[in-house]
Tab-separated table of C-alpha atoms in Angstrom:
chain	number	residue	atom	x	y	z
A	1	MET	CA	211.252	201.331	162.809
A	2	ILE	CA	207.865	200.973	164.518
A	3	TYR	CA	207.600	203.012	167.697
A	4	SER	CA	204.645	201.512	169.538
A	5	LYS	CA	203.275	198.013	169.557
A	6	ARG	CA	199.687	198.806	168.702
A	7	GLN	CA	199.761	202.508	167.941
A	8	LYS	CA	200.437	204.244	164.645
A	9	ASN	CA	203.345	206.666	164.523
A	10	GLN	CA	203.179	210.270	163.493
A	11	ARG	CA	206.192	210.820	161.259
A	12	LYS	CA	207.966	213.584	159.450
A	13	GLY	CA	210.256	211.782	157.051
A	14	ASP	CA	212.042	209.187	159.167
A	15	LYS	CA	211.783	211.206	162.370
A	16	ILE	CA	209.433	209.944	165.067
A	17	LEU	CA	207.508	212.852	166.537
A	18	MET	CA	205.851	210.976	169.380
A	19	LYS	CA	207.399	211.224	172.844
A	20	ASN	CA	208.465	207.953	174.429
A	21	PRO	CA	205.748	207.222	177.025
A	22	PHE	CA	208.188	205.026	178.968
A	23	GLU	CA	210.743	207.799	179.511
A	24	LYS	CA	211.739	207.731	183.229
A	25	TYR	CA	209.065	205.073	183.717
A	26	TYR	CA	210.772	203.795	186.853
A	27	LYS	CA	210.201	207.134	188.586
A	28	LYS	CA	206.440	207.085	188.106
A	29	SER	CA	203.868	205.893	190.640
A	30	LYS	CA	202.212	202.533	190.233
A	31	ASN	CA	198.974	204.141	189.030
A	32	GLU	CA	200.879	206.237	186.481
A	33	LYS	CA	202.680	203.136	185.214
A	34	LEU	CA	199.404	201.267	184.796
A	35	THR	CA	197.786	204.235	183.059
A	36	ILE	CA	200.596	204.309	180.485
A	37	LEU	CA	200.171	200.593	179.801
A	38	GLU	CA	196.452	201.138	179.250
A	39	GLU	CA	196.929	204.235	177.067
A	40	GLN	CA	199.472	202.395	174.914
A	41	ASN	CA	197.035	199.475	174.551
A	42	TYR	CA	199.275	196.914	176.247
A	43	LEU	CA	196.558	196.124	178.783
A	44	THR	CA	192.791	196.525	178.845
A	45	ARG	CA	190.842	198.341	181.557
A	46	LYS	CA	189.692	194.946	182.859
A	47	GLU	CA	193.287	193.727	183.129
A	48	ILE	CA	194.308	196.946	184.886
A	49	LYS	CA	191.522	196.391	187.402
A	50	GLN	CA	192.769	192.847	188.018
A	51	ILE	CA	196.274	194.170	188.696
A	52	THR	CA	195.018	196.686	191.245
A	53	GLN	CA	193.384	193.752	193.035
A	54	GLN	CA	196.738	191.885	192.835
A	55	VAL	CA	197.282	189.288	190.141
A	56	GLY	CA	198.043	186.093	191.982
A	57	LEU	CA	196.926	182.597	192.760
A	58	THR	CA	194.026	181.822	195.000
A	59	GLU	CA	194.578	179.267	197.726
A	60	GLU	CA	192.140	176.960	195.949
A	61	VAL	CA	194.055	176.955	192.647
A	62	ALA	CA	197.416	176.716	194.401
A	63	SER	CA	196.316	173.676	196.389
A	64	HIS	CA	195.645	171.834	193.124
A	65	MET	CA	198.932	172.806	191.486
A	66	ILE	CA	201.288	171.092	193.938
A	67	GLU	CA	201.236	168.567	196.764
A	68	ASN	CA	201.209	169.663	200.401
A	69	GLN	CA	200.568	173.329	199.605
A	70	ILE	CA	200.505	175.385	202.816
A	71	THR	CA	200.763	179.034	201.691
A	72	LEU	CA	201.706	181.340	198.806
A	73	TYR	CA	205.156	182.831	198.130
A	74	ASN	CA	205.144	186.102	196.213
A	75	LEU	CA	207.753	187.556	193.858
A	76	PRO	CA	207.711	191.008	192.211
A	77	PHE	CA	206.186	191.220	188.724
A	78	GLY	CA	207.533	194.109	186.643
A	79	ILE	CA	208.036	195.169	183.050
A	80	ALA	CA	211.049	196.134	180.959
A	81	PRO	CA	210.029	198.585	178.200
A	82	ASN	CA	211.933	199.675	175.084
A	83	PHE	CA	212.335	196.263	173.420
A	84	LEU	CA	212.122	196.720	169.640
A	85	ILE	CA	212.059	193.231	168.103
A	86	ASN	CA	211.643	192.672	164.368
A	87	ASP	CA	210.250	196.223	164.062
A	88	LYS	CA	207.640	195.654	166.769
A	89	GLU	CA	207.826	197.212	170.205
A	90	TYR	CA	207.309	195.131	173.338
A	91	VAL	CA	207.189	195.623	177.064
A	92	ILE	CA	208.669	192.520	178.652
A	93	PRO	CA	206.972	190.967	181.699
A	94	MET	CA	209.572	189.833	184.231
A	95	VAL	CA	209.263	188.079	187.582
A	96	THR	CA	212.411	188.353	189.674
A	97	GLU	CA	213.680	189.159	193.144
A	98	GLU	CA	217.022	190.628	192.026
A	99	PRO	CA	216.890	194.465	192.100
A	100	SER	CA	218.949	195.336	189.020
A	101	VAL	CA	217.642	192.853	186.444
A	102	ILE	CA	214.745	194.876	185.022
A	103	ALA	CA	216.666	198.160	185.092
A	104	ALA	CA	219.565	196.593	183.200
A	105	ALA	CA	217.316	194.940	180.616
A	106	SER	CA	215.421	198.186	179.987
A	107	ASN	CA	218.572	200.256	179.591
A	108	ALA	CA	220.156	197.784	177.169
A	109	ALA	CA	216.929	197.533	175.167
A	110	LYS	CA	216.763	201.336	174.912
A	111	LEU	CA	220.318	201.436	173.558
A	112	ILE	CA	219.647	198.632	171.065
A	113	LYS	CA	216.401	200.299	170.006
A	114	GLN	CA	218.345	203.435	169.061
A	115	ALA	CA	220.469	201.201	166.829
A	116	GLY	CA	217.453	199.668	165.065
A	117	GLY	CA	216.399	196.981	167.514
A	118	PHE	CA	216.753	193.213	167.603
A	119	THR	CA	216.280	190.778	164.740
A	120	THR	CA	215.378	187.168	165.465
A	121	PHE	CA	214.572	183.817	163.919
A	122	GLN	CA	213.653	180.277	164.879
A	123	PRO	CA	213.830	177.973	161.842
A	124	LYS	CA	211.954	175.095	163.477
A	125	ARG	CA	210.357	174.194	166.759
A	126	TYR	CA	210.287	170.514	167.662
A	127	MET	CA	210.779	168.527	170.859
A	128	VAL	CA	212.638	165.232	171.215
A	129	GLY	CA	212.008	162.373	173.628
A	130	GLU	CA	213.734	159.050	174.076
A	131	VAL	CA	213.093	155.438	175.011
A	132	ALA	CA	216.129	153.673	176.449
A	133	LEU	CA	216.185	149.886	176.130
A	134	GLN	CA	218.592	147.558	177.910
A	135	ASN	CA	219.498	143.872	177.717
A	136	CYS	CA	218.827	143.586	173.979
A	137	PRO	CA	220.179	140.139	172.956
A	138	ASN	CA	221.244	141.325	169.489
A	139	PRO	CA	221.728	145.125	169.307
A	140	LYS	CA	222.464	145.293	165.561
A	141	GLN	CA	219.406	143.228	164.751
A	142	ALA	CA	217.323	145.367	167.131
A	143	ILE	CA	218.379	148.568	165.383
A	144	GLN	CA	217.496	147.173	161.968
A	145	ALA	CA	214.091	146.011	163.213
A	146	ILE	CA	213.309	149.459	164.654
A	147	LYS	CA	214.376	151.243	161.476
A	148	LYS	CA	212.195	148.921	159.403
A	149	GLU	CA	209.144	149.694	161.557
A	150	ALA	CA	209.903	153.401	162.068
A	151	ASN	CA	206.862	154.685	160.170
A	152	LYS	CA	204.493	152.372	162.039
A	153	LEU	CA	206.008	153.433	165.348
A	154	VAL	CA	205.453	157.106	164.465
A	155	GLU	CA	201.809	156.262	163.704
A	156	LEU	CA	201.459	154.519	167.073
A	157	ALA	CA	202.859	157.560	168.818
A	158	ASN	CA	200.301	159.803	167.109
A	159	LEU	CA	197.460	157.466	168.006
A	160	ALA	CA	198.417	157.960	171.640
A	161	TYR	CA	197.859	161.731	171.356
A	162	PRO	CA	195.391	162.357	168.515
A	163	SER	CA	194.459	165.897	169.596
A	164	ILE	CA	197.871	167.272	168.611
A	165	VAL	CA	197.555	165.671	165.168
A	166	LYS	CA	194.206	167.444	164.700
A	167	ARG	CA	195.970	170.744	165.448
A	168	GLY	CA	198.549	170.088	162.728
A	169	GLY	CA	201.336	168.683	164.918
A	170	GLY	CA	202.380	165.299	166.208
A	171	ALA	CA	205.261	162.859	165.868
A	172	ILE	CA	207.183	163.378	162.633
A	173	GLU	CA	210.362	161.327	162.876
A	174	LEU	CA	211.940	158.392	164.707
A	175	SER	CA	215.620	157.481	164.873
A	176	VAL	CA	217.671	154.928	166.794
A	177	LYS	CA	221.263	154.379	167.895
A	178	GLU	CA	223.350	152.183	170.153
A	179	LEU	CA	225.194	153.591	173.170
A	180	LYS	CA	227.726	151.405	174.932
A	181	ASN	CA	230.813	151.350	177.082
A	182	GLN	CA	232.705	148.567	178.820
A	183	GLU	CA	229.868	147.923	181.264
A	184	ASP	CA	226.602	148.976	179.660
A	185	ASN	CA	224.843	148.742	176.334
A	186	PHE	CA	221.675	150.651	175.416
A	187	ILE	CA	219.470	150.931	172.378
A	188	VAL	CA	218.039	154.458	172.358
A	189	VAL	CA	215.041	155.456	170.270
A	190	TYR	CA	214.552	159.197	169.669
A	191	LEU	CA	211.106	160.547	168.775
A	192	THR	CA	210.781	164.033	167.243
A	193	VAL	CA	207.433	165.774	167.776
A	194	ASP	CA	205.876	169.008	166.549
A	195	THR	CA	204.193	170.191	169.763
A	196	CYS	CA	202.474	173.238	168.176
A	197	GLU	CA	201.841	175.886	170.860
A	198	ALA	CA	202.562	173.652	173.858
A	199	MET	CA	205.935	173.064	175.454
A	200	GLY	CA	204.993	169.411	175.086
A	201	ALA	CA	206.357	167.539	178.114
A	202	ASN	CA	203.180	165.568	178.855
A	203	MET	CA	202.570	165.026	175.163
A	204	LEU	CA	206.030	163.560	174.584
A	205	ASN	CA	205.865	161.350	177.641
A	206	THR	CA	202.457	159.963	176.638
A	207	MET	CA	203.687	159.145	173.133
A	208	LEU	CA	206.896	157.563	174.384
A	209	GLU	CA	205.066	155.365	176.875
A	210	ALA	CA	202.895	154.107	174.007
A	211	LEU	CA	206.033	152.907	172.199
A	212	VAL	CA	207.559	150.926	175.065
A	213	VAL	CA	205.766	147.576	174.571
A	214	PRO	CA	206.114	147.570	170.753
A	215	LEU	CA	209.822	148.358	171.088
A	216	GLU	CA	210.365	145.637	173.659
A	217	GLU	CA	208.649	143.130	171.356
A	218	LEU	CA	210.748	144.254	168.382
A	219	THR	CA	214.081	144.088	170.193
A	220	GLY	CA	213.715	141.518	172.968
A	221	GLY	CA	215.055	144.144	175.360
A	222	GLN	CA	213.529	145.806	178.410
A	223	ARG	CA	212.695	149.439	178.963
A	224	LEU	CA	214.956	151.427	181.213
A	225	MET	CA	213.021	154.670	180.796
A	226	ALA	CA	210.818	156.681	178.449
A	227	ILE	CA	211.069	160.454	178.868
A	228	LEU	CA	211.294	163.731	176.978
A	229	SER	CA	214.632	165.571	176.728
A	230	ASN	CA	215.136	169.189	177.751
A	231	PHE	CA	218.116	169.410	175.409
A	232	ALA	CA	215.854	171.114	172.879
A	233	VAL	CA	218.319	171.573	170.032
A	234	GLN	CA	215.493	171.347	167.511
A	235	SER	CA	213.946	174.449	169.074
A	236	LEU	CA	216.881	176.840	168.747
A	237	ALA	CA	215.975	180.532	168.841
A	238	SER	CA	218.419	183.231	167.770
A	239	ALA	CA	218.619	186.989	168.264
A	240	LYS	CA	220.998	189.610	166.891
A	241	CYS	CA	221.704	193.309	167.349
A	242	GLN	CA	224.166	195.745	165.764
A	243	ILE	CA	225.187	198.913	167.593
A	244	PRO	CA	227.196	201.870	166.228
A	245	CYS	CA	230.133	202.837	168.430
A	246	GLU	CA	228.875	206.360	169.049
A	247	LEU	CA	226.017	204.869	171.093
A	248	LEU	CA	228.444	202.952	173.301
A	249	ALA	CA	230.597	205.829	174.573
A	250	LYS	CA	230.645	206.147	178.357
A	251	GLY	CA	232.078	209.317	179.867
A	252	ALA	CA	235.735	209.551	178.913
A	253	ILE	CA	235.692	206.055	177.404
A	254	THR	CA	235.186	206.145	173.634
A	255	GLY	CA	232.649	203.957	171.883
A	256	GLU	CA	235.439	202.099	170.104
A	257	GLU	CA	237.076	201.311	173.447
A	258	VAL	CA	233.787	200.074	174.904
A	259	ARG	CA	233.180	197.937	171.804
A	260	ASP	CA	236.639	196.381	171.964
A	261	ASN	CA	236.364	195.734	175.691
A	262	ILE	CA	232.999	194.001	175.273
A	263	ILE	CA	234.514	191.779	172.566
A	264	GLN	CA	237.528	191.060	174.762
A	265	ALA	CA	235.256	190.221	177.685
A	266	THR	CA	233.514	187.626	175.518
A	267	ASN	CA	236.847	186.182	174.390
A	268	PHE	CA	237.918	185.982	178.030
A	269	ALA	CA	234.722	184.052	178.881
A	270	LYS	CA	235.497	181.602	176.061
A	271	MET	CA	238.828	180.803	177.734
A	272	ASP	CA	237.874	180.920	181.427
A	273	ILE	CA	235.097	178.715	182.790
A	274	TYR	CA	234.873	180.793	185.971
A	275	ARG	CA	233.952	183.850	183.919
A	276	ALA	CA	231.804	181.902	181.430
A	277	THR	CA	229.627	180.626	184.266
A	278	THR	CA	228.967	184.126	185.626
A	279	HIS	CA	228.602	185.529	182.094
A	280	ASN	CA	225.829	183.010	181.466
A	281	LYS	CA	224.249	183.465	184.879
A	282	GLY	CA	223.703	187.110	183.971
A	283	ILE	CA	222.000	186.088	180.740
A	284	MET	CA	219.718	183.717	182.628
A	285	ASN	CA	218.783	186.539	185.038
A	286	GLY	CA	216.659	187.974	182.256
A	287	ILE	CA	215.633	184.731	180.590
A	288	ASP	CA	214.424	183.136	183.819
A	289	ALA	CA	212.452	186.270	184.701
A	290	ILE	CA	210.373	186.252	181.500
A	291	VAL	CA	210.066	182.451	181.473
A	292	ILE	CA	208.643	182.504	185.015
A	293	ALA	CA	206.342	185.424	184.176
A	294	THR	CA	204.875	183.581	181.170
A	295	GLY	CA	204.192	180.409	183.181
A	296	ASN	CA	206.888	178.306	181.531
A	297	ASP	CA	209.332	175.848	183.062
A	298	TRP	CA	212.425	177.889	183.918
A	299	ARG	CA	214.259	174.815	185.233
A	300	ALA	CA	213.911	173.098	181.862
A	301	ILE	CA	215.145	176.219	180.087
A	302	GLU	CA	218.113	176.540	182.464
A	303	ALA	CA	219.084	172.890	181.932
A	304	GLY	CA	218.814	173.127	178.151
A	305	CYS	CA	220.713	176.413	177.862
A	306	HIS	CA	223.620	175.303	180.023
A	307	ALA	CA	223.801	171.970	178.216
A	308	TYR	CA	223.903	173.824	174.895
A	309	ALA	CA	226.690	176.029	176.245
A	310	SER	CA	228.671	172.801	176.662
A	311	HIS	CA	227.745	171.017	173.437
A	312	THR	CA	231.184	171.614	171.868
A	313	GLY	CA	232.850	169.799	174.754
A	314	GLN	CA	233.902	172.992	176.551
A	315	TYR	CA	231.554	175.252	178.515
A	316	GLN	CA	231.193	178.477	176.518
A	317	PRO	CA	229.457	181.876	176.841
A	318	MET	CA	225.929	181.871	175.459
A	319	THR	CA	226.457	185.143	173.583
A	320	ASN	CA	229.048	186.274	171.068
A	321	TRP	CA	230.153	189.876	170.475
A	322	THR	CA	232.172	190.794	167.388
A	323	LYS	CA	233.090	193.796	165.242
A	324	ALA	CA	231.226	194.391	161.990
A	325	LYS	CA	233.045	195.466	158.825
A	326	ASN	CA	231.868	199.036	159.385
A	327	GLY	CA	233.112	199.003	162.991
A	328	ASP	CA	229.761	198.448	164.736
A	329	LEU	CA	229.427	196.094	167.690
A	330	VAL	CA	227.468	192.959	166.735
A	331	GLY	CA	225.894	190.689	169.331
A	332	THR	CA	224.322	187.277	168.746
A	333	ILE	CA	222.734	184.583	170.878
A	334	THR	CA	221.370	181.134	170.002
A	335	LEU	CA	219.719	178.964	172.642
A	336	PRO	CA	217.331	176.001	172.894
A	337	LEU	CA	214.094	177.648	174.036
A	338	ALA	CA	211.243	175.162	174.115
A	339	VAL	CA	208.479	177.270	175.612
A	340	GLY	CA	204.729	177.143	175.235
A	341	THR	CA	201.732	179.444	175.178
A	342	VAL	CA	199.232	176.793	176.308
A	343	GLY	CA	199.292	173.984	178.849
A	344	GLY	CA	200.791	173.671	182.304
A	345	SER	CA	200.180	176.642	184.584
A	346	ILE	CA	199.757	179.083	181.686
A	347	GLY	CA	195.999	178.662	181.498
A	348	ILE	CA	195.337	178.781	185.238
A	349	HIS	CA	197.793	181.312	186.667
A	350	PRO	CA	196.472	184.905	186.400
A	351	GLY	CA	200.023	186.287	186.325
A	352	ALA	CA	200.956	184.109	183.372
A	353	GLN	CA	197.836	185.206	181.500
A	354	LEU	CA	198.709	188.840	182.207
A	355	ALA	CA	202.243	188.295	180.874
A	356	HIS	CA	200.952	186.873	177.591
A	357	SER	CA	198.559	189.817	177.229
A	358	LEU	CA	201.421	192.273	177.738
A	359	LEU	CA	203.293	190.531	174.931
A	360	ASP	CA	200.245	190.730	172.625
A	361	LYS	CA	199.636	186.967	172.902
A	362	PRO	CA	202.614	185.735	170.877
A	363	SER	CA	202.907	182.287	169.346
A	364	ALA	CA	205.272	179.834	171.030
A	365	SER	CA	207.919	180.533	168.400
A	366	GLN	CA	207.536	184.309	168.792
A	367	LEU	CA	207.818	183.956	172.554
A	368	ALA	CA	211.051	181.983	172.218
A	369	GLN	CA	212.514	184.705	170.015
A	370	ILE	CA	211.467	187.426	172.461
A	371	ILE	CA	213.159	185.489	175.269
A	372	ALA	CA	216.372	185.254	173.233
A	373	CYS	CA	216.354	189.055	172.876
A	374	VAL	CA	215.973	189.480	176.621
A	375	GLY	CA	219.019	187.273	177.174
A	376	LEU	CA	221.106	189.207	174.647
A	377	GLY	CA	220.065	192.579	176.071
A	378	GLN	CA	220.705	191.448	179.633
A	379	ASN	CA	224.214	190.357	178.637
A	380	LEU	CA	224.985	193.662	176.931
A	381	ALA	CA	223.988	195.577	180.048
A	382	ALA	CA	226.123	193.430	182.333
A	383	VAL	CA	229.257	193.278	180.190
A	384	LYS	CA	229.113	196.973	179.282
A	385	ALA	CA	228.889	197.849	182.969
A	386	LEU	CA	231.786	195.533	183.812
A	387	VAL	CA	234.158	197.039	181.235
A	388	THR	CA	233.249	200.674	181.992
A	389	ASP	CA	232.071	201.707	185.476
A	390	GLY	CA	232.231	198.282	187.098
A	391	ILE	CA	229.229	196.210	188.067
A	392	GLN	CA	228.667	197.708	191.535
A	393	LYS	CA	227.979	201.312	190.570
A	394	GLY	CA	224.703	200.523	188.873
A	395	HIS	CA	223.667	198.192	191.675
A	396	MET	CA	224.256	200.541	194.584
A	397	GLN	CA	221.010	202.524	194.502
A	398	LEU	CA	218.899	199.403	194.173
A	399	GLN	CA	220.859	197.662	196.909
A	400	ALA	CA	220.478	200.672	199.194
A	401	LYS	CA	216.720	200.702	198.596
A	402	SER	CA	216.451	196.971	199.319
A	403	LEU	CA	218.455	197.424	202.511
A	404	ALA	CA	216.223	200.310	203.585
A	405	ILE	CA	213.151	198.097	203.250
A	406	ALA	CA	214.913	195.208	204.983
A	407	VAL	CA	215.596	197.258	208.129
A	408	GLY	CA	211.960	198.391	208.367
A	409	ALA	CA	211.732	201.693	206.483
A	410	THR	CA	208.256	202.489	205.146
A	411	GLY	CA	206.681	205.176	202.978
A	412	GLU	CA	208.817	208.303	202.627
A	413	GLU	CA	211.405	206.757	204.941
A	414	ILE	CA	212.506	204.411	202.148
A	415	SER	CA	213.649	207.188	199.798
A	416	GLN	CA	215.130	209.226	202.678
A	417	LEU	CA	217.129	206.277	204.006
A	418	THR	CA	218.203	205.264	200.494
A	419	SER	CA	219.560	208.759	199.815
A	420	ALA	CA	221.384	208.797	203.149
A	421	LEU	CA	222.985	205.398	202.523
A	422	LEU	CA	224.206	206.419	199.063
A	423	LYS	CA	226.122	209.315	200.631
A	424	GLU	CA	228.164	206.851	202.678
A	425	LYS	CA	231.341	205.253	201.323
A	426	GLY	CA	229.871	201.870	202.176
A	427	PHE	CA	226.768	200.641	203.923
A	428	ASN	CA	225.472	197.618	205.799
A	429	GLN	CA	222.491	196.605	207.888
A	430	ALA	CA	223.854	198.048	211.119
A	431	LEU	CA	224.459	201.442	209.520
A	432	ALA	CA	221.035	201.422	207.857
A	433	THR	CA	219.359	200.613	211.163
A	434	GLN	CA	221.146	203.477	212.924
A	435	ILE	CA	220.347	206.013	210.204
A	436	LEU	CA	216.684	204.968	210.300
A	437	LYS	CA	216.600	205.508	214.051
A	438	ASP	CA	218.066	208.979	213.543
A	439	LEU	CA	215.519	209.800	210.842
A	440	ARG	CA	212.665	208.804	213.135
A	441	LYS	CA	213.893	211.135	215.851
């Protein structure tokens, strides 16, 4: 097991002698947190200086990113340490407004790290786009004509985007099928493209547009649309962890009981769509946070993941928890994660650039696998809390702190008001406001 991402371990046998620099990280000041990131070589001094000056968009850049830009909207950027992935340690950049997401991810990652960490794989990484044709006079003949010219059509697609071919990618395969019902009939052409380090949306759309006229001439039909698909089933990323029961024990609840309850919770989600939806929402809490931080399209990832959760015909949980032969708890996740490390806002948003630096500038495939681990860890934290203490206990301190800020507490008042609220059986805005008034007296 490798302790630190860029730092050699001092070992005595298999025992790691170095103290975890991220122990009680959440209790440290901002300057202390940044110093640790610099000392552990996650960020350079220059990057630390940029953070102290706030990593964000300028008005000038923002005005070119979207139409009708009028101001900037900020979200917190934090890190979740303790992620050991394929024997390499990561701190995960996360952008989120929900208080408990980063805490939960960090705690789950710490537990999984004790068990040996995550293992991951992504066998291939391609994107698929489609051209839909309508009003073809002879669908069977159209399909045969397209199949006959498939190689030439792939060449045409690559001519439309030669730069990706120079980088070793490009269109690699073309297929076709007929879709029909009582009212409509379509000929659909699917183009598979190796997008290299880019997510590939613009690339796919450019290639597909180049195929429209040739396809119309081949089939006698008319284009309905030419567009990439976010159902990225040729970019599936998987993550796995295996946890001994002794690490799962919680108070009076044995590790075996926790293990069995986590497995039962997954089985329940497989049978109940109400639970499956919330089960998966919790997973996406973590996935969205790192996808946003790295400048990728979280809406595309959301759409693809939820579609994949339904690909069997019934909406299912995105994770699976089972018992190993030796009694350990085994968790797995497989999701379509078509993310990029170049293109889009990645090259122009300072926050996205910072996120990639924190992750040691991973390849697109490595990034997808890291994201899968975040989803699996996030799910472990949520389900474990649900089947032991209940979900609210872990949320209460963070909720109390958020409420303290919301009613106007500042500086030392925030911690004082938070502590006072946690002593109450329940709290709300009116109570927080009154306590703050009393504190100020």
